[in-house]
PDB file of C-alpha atoms in Angstrom:
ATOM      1  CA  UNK A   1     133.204  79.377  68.147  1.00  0.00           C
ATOM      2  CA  UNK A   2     134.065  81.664  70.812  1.00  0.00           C
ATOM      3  CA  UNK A   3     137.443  81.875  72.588  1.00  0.00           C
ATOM      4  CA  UNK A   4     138.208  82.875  75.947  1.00  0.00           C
ATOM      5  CA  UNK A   5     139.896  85.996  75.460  1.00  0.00           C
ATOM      6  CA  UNK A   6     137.160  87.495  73.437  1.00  0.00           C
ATOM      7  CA  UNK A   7     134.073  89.397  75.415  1.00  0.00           C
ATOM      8  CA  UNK A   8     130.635  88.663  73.957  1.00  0.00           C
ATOM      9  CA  UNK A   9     127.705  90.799  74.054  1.00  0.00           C
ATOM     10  CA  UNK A  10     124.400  90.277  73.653  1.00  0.00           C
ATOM     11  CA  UNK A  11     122.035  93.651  73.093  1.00  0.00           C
ATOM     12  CA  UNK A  12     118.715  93.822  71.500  1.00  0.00           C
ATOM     13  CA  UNK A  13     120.080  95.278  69.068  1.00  0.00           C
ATOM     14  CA  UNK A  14     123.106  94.263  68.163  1.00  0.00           C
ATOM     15  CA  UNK A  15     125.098  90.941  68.779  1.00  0.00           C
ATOM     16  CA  UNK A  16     129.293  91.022  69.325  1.00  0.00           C
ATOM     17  CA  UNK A  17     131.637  89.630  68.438  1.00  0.00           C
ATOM     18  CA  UNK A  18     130.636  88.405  65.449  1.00  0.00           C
ATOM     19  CA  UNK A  19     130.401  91.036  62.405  1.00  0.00           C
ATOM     20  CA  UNK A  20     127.711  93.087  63.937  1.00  0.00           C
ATOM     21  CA  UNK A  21     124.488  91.078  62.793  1.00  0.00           C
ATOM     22  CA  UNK A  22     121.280  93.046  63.683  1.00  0.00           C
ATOM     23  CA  UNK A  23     118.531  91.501  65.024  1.00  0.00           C
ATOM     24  CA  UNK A  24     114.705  92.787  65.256  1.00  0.00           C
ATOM     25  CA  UNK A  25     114.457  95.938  67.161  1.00  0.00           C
ATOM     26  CA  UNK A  26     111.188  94.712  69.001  1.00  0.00           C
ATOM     27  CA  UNK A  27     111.573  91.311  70.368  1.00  0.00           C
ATOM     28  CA  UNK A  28     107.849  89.322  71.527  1.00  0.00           C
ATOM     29  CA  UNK A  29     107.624  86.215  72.840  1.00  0.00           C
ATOM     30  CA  UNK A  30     110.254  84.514  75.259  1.00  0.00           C
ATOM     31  CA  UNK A  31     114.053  84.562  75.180  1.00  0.00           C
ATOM     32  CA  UNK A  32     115.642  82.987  72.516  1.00  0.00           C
ATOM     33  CA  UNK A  33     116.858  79.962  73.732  1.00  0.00           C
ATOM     34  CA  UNK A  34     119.999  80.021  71.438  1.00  0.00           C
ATOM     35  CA  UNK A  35     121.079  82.696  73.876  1.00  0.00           C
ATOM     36  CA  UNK A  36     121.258  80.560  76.813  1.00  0.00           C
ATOM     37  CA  UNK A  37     123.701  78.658  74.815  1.00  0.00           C
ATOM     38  CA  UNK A  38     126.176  81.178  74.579  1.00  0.00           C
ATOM     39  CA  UNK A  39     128.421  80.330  77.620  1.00  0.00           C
ATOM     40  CA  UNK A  40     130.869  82.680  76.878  1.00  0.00           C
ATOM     41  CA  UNK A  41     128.007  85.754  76.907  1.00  0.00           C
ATOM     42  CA  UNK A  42     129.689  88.398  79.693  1.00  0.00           C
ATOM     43  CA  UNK A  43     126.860  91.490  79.393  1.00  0.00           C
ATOM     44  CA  UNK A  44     123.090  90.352  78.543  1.00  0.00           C
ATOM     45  CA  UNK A  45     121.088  93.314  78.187  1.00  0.00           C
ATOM     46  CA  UNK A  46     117.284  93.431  76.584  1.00  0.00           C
ATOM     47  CA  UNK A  47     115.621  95.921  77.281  1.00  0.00           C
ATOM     48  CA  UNK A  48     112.406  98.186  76.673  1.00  0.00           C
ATOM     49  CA  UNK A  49     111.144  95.352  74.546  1.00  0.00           C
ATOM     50  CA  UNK A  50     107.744  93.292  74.845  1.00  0.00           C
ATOM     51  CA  UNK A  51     109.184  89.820  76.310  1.00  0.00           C
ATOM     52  CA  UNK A  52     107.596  88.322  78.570  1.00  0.00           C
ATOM     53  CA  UNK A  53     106.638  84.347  79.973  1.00  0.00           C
ATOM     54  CA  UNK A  54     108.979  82.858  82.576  1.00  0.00           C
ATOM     55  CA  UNK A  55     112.460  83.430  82.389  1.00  0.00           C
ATOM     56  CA  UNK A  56     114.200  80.347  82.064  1.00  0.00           C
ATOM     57  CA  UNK A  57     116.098  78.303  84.870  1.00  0.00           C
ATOM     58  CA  UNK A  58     118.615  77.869  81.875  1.00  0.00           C
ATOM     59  CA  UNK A  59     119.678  81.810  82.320  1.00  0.00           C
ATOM     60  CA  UNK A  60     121.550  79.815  85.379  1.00  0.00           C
ATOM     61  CA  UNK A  61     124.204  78.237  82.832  1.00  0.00           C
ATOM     62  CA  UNK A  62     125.646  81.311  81.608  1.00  0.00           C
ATOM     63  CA  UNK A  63     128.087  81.403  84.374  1.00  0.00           C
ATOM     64  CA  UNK A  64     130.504  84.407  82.716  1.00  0.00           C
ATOM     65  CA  UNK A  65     127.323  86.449  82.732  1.00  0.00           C
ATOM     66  CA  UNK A  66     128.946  89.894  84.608  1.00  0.00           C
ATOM     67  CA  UNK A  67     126.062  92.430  83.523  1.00  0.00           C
ATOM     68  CA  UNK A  68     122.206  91.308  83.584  1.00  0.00           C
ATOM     69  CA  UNK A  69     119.443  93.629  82.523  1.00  0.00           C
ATOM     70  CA  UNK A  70     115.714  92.524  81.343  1.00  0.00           C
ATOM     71  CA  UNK A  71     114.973  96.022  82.484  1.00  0.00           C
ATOM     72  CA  UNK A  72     111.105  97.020  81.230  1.00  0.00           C
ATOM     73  CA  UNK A  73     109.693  93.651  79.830  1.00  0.00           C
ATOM     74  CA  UNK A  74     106.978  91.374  80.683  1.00  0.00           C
ATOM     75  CA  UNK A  75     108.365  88.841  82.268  1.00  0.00           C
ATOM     76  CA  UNK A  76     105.988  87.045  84.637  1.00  0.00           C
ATOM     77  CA  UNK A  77     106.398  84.308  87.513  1.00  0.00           C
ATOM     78  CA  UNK A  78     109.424  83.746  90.137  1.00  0.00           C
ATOM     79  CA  UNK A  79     112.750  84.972  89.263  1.00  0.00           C
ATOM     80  CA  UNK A  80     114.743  81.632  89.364  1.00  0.00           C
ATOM     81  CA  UNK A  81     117.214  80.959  92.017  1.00  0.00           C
ATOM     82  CA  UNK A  82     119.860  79.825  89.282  1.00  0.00           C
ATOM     83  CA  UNK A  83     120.483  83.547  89.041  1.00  0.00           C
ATOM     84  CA  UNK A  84     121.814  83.436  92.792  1.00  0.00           C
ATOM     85  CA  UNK A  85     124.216  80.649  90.912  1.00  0.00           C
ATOM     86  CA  UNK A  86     126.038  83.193  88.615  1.00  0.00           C
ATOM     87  CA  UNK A  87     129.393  83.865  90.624  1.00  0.00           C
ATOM     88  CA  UNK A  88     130.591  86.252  88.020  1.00  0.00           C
ATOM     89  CA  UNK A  89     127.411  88.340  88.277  1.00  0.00           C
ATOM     90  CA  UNK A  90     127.920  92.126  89.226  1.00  0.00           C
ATOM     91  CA  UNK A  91     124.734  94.094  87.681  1.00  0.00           C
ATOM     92  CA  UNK A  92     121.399  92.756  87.503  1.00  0.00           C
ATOM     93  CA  UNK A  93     118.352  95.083  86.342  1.00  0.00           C
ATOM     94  CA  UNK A  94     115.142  93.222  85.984  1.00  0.00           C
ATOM     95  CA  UNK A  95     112.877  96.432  87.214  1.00  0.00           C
ATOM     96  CA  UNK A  96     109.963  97.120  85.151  1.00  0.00           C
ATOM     97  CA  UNK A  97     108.476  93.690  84.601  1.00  0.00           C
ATOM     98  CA  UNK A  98     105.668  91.572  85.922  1.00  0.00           C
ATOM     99  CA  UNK A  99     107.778  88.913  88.674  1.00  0.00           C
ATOM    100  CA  UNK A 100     106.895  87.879  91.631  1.00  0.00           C
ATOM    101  CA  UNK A 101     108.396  86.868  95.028  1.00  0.00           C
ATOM    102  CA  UNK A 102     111.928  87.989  95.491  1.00  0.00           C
ATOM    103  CA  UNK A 103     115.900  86.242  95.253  1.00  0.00           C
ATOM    104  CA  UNK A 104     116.732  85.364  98.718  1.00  0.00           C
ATOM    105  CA  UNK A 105     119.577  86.581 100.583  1.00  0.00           C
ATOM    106  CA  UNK A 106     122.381  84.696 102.574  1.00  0.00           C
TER     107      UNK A 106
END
């Protein structure tokens, strides 16, 4: 279980703060959904790997979430508005992939 003074990180590579466990270099399909679970995760970064499908309204309920990058995927459809949700959110990459529409401003 996570704590609130510890940072979590999420790479493609490597997950924190556990021991470091590795995890596939290449990831395919969608985004694990165990990783919307993590409601502690501060920095979510996959990148250069071959997911793609919708990213899920769930990304929404990771409300520590400072850093977001899904930089060079294949990520199709709208990006959802519960991104716009996450108040802790100061970097967001999701260049290189396959959306459509854009976030809307205030």
């Amino acid at each position: 279980k996570l704590t609130q003074n510890k940072i979590c990180i999420f790479h493609a590579n490597v997950v924190f703060p556990f021991s470091p466990k590795q995890v596939p270099n290449e990831m395919f399909g969608s985004i694990p959904s165990e990783i919307t679970s993590l409601l502690e995760l501060r920095i979510l970064s996959i990148e250069n790997q071959n997911l793609g499908n919708r990213l899920p309204s769930t990304i929404g309920d990771l409300s520590n979430l400072v850093s977001l990058s899904l930089y060079n995927n294949e990520f199709v459809g709208t990006i959802p508005q519960a991104i716009q949700t996450l108040s802790s959110l100061l970097f967001l990459n999701l260049g290189k992939n396959l959306f459509e529409g854009n976030l809307e401003s205030d």
